[in-house]
Amino acid sequence: MRPHAWLVLPQQQSAEMPPADFRSSIADQSVQSGCDPALQPAFFLLIHRVVSLFFSFFIYRRLDRRDIHHRGRSV
């Protein structure tokens, strides 16, 4: 009796490249690049959101203050 293909496939894959070597090669790449590629988009979005909230808050405060001063002068 010949074994099924789906029983042989995982053995061939593990013989070609064991999962531990695959994980260590990913870790080496992330160490060389400086940060984890899986965390890079989330980190960028977090920084972008904080910076945009910061600037929008200060621009809103400046426009609000200028509007109050303008109304105070005009009345």
Short mmCIF file of C-alpha atoms in Angstrom, two decimals:
data_model
loop_
_atom_site.label_atom_id
_atom_site.label_comp_id
_atom_site.label_asym_id
_atom_site.label_seq_id
_atom_site.Cartn_x
_atom_site.Cartn_y
_atom_site.Cartn_z
CA MET A 1 0.00 0.00 0.00
CA ARG A 2 1.32 3.41 -1.01
CA PRO A 3 0.89 6.26 1.55
CA HIS A 4 -1.31 9.17 0.56
CA ALA A 5 0.22 12.33 -0.85
CA TRP A 6 -1.01 14.49 2.03
CA LEU A 7 0.80 12.18 4.45
CA VAL A 8 4.07 12.39 2.51
CA LEU A 9 4.01 16.14 1.86
CA PRO A 10 4.72 17.38 5.42
CA GLN A 11 7.67 14.98 5.70
CA GLN A 12 9.15 16.27 2.44
CA GLN A 13 8.69 19.89 3.51
CA SER A 14 10.30 19.29 6.88
CA ALA A 15 13.19 17.50 5.17
CA GLU A 16 13.77 20.43 2.82
CA MET A 17 13.46 23.19 5.42
CA PRO A 18 12.70 22.55 9.08
CA PRO A 19 10.35 25.07 10.72
CA ALA A 20 12.97 26.01 13.33
CA ASP A 21 15.40 27.12 10.61
CA PHE A 22 12.62 29.05 8.90
CA ARG A 23 11.77 30.86 12.14
CA SER A 24 15.41 31.66 12.88
CA SER A 25 15.93 33.03 9.36
CA ILE A 26 12.91 35.33 9.83
CA ALA A 27 14.31 36.45 13.18
CA ASP A 28 17.70 37.16 11.59
CA GLN A 29 16.05 39.25 8.87
CA SER A 30 14.07 41.27 11.41
CA VAL A 31 17.19 41.86 13.50
CA GLN A 32 19.08 43.03 10.42
CA SER A 33 16.29 45.35 9.26
CA GLY A 34 16.00 46.89 12.73
CA CYS A 35 12.34 46.18 13.54
CA ASP A 36 9.77 43.42 13.18
CA PRO A 37 8.13 43.66 9.72
CA ALA A 38 4.84 42.47 11.20
CA LEU A 39 4.77 45.39 13.66
CA GLN A 40 5.94 48.06 11.23
CA PRO A 41 2.52 49.05 9.73
CA ALA A 42 0.80 49.12 13.12
CA PHE A 43 3.62 51.20 14.60
CA PHE A 44 3.47 53.64 11.66
CA LEU A 45 -0.31 53.98 12.01
CA LEU A 46 -0.02 54.59 15.75
CA ILE A 47 2.60 57.32 15.26
CA HIS A 48 0.56 58.87 12.43
CA ARG A 49 -2.60 58.95 14.55
CA VAL A 50 -0.84 60.54 17.54
CA VAL A 51 0.84 63.18 15.38
CA SER A 52 -2.35 64.01 13.47
CA LEU A 53 -4.36 64.34 16.70
CA PHE A 54 -1.64 66.54 18.19
CA PHE A 55 -1.54 68.89 15.20
CA SER A 56 -5.31 69.00 14.73
CA PHE A 57 -5.77 69.88 18.41
CA PHE A 58 -3.29 72.77 18.28
CA ILE A 59 -4.59 74.09 14.94
CA TYR A 60 -8.14 73.99 16.32
CA ARG A 61 -7.09 75.87 19.46
CA ARG A 62 -5.27 78.54 17.45
CA LEU A 63 -8.20 79.02 15.07
CA ASP A 64 -10.63 79.13 17.99
CA ARG A 65 -8.55 81.73 19.83
CA ARG A 66 -8.15 83.87 16.69
CA ASP A 67 -11.90 83.68 16.07
CA ILE A 68 -12.65 84.82 19.63
CA HIS A 69 -10.20 87.73 19.33
CA HIS A 70 -11.63 88.72 15.97
CA ARG A 71 -15.18 88.73 17.35
CA GLY A 72 -14.03 90.70 20.38
CA ARG A 73 -12.45 93.37 18.17
CA SER A 74 -15.33 93.60 15.74
CA VAL A 75 -18.01 94.08 18.42
#
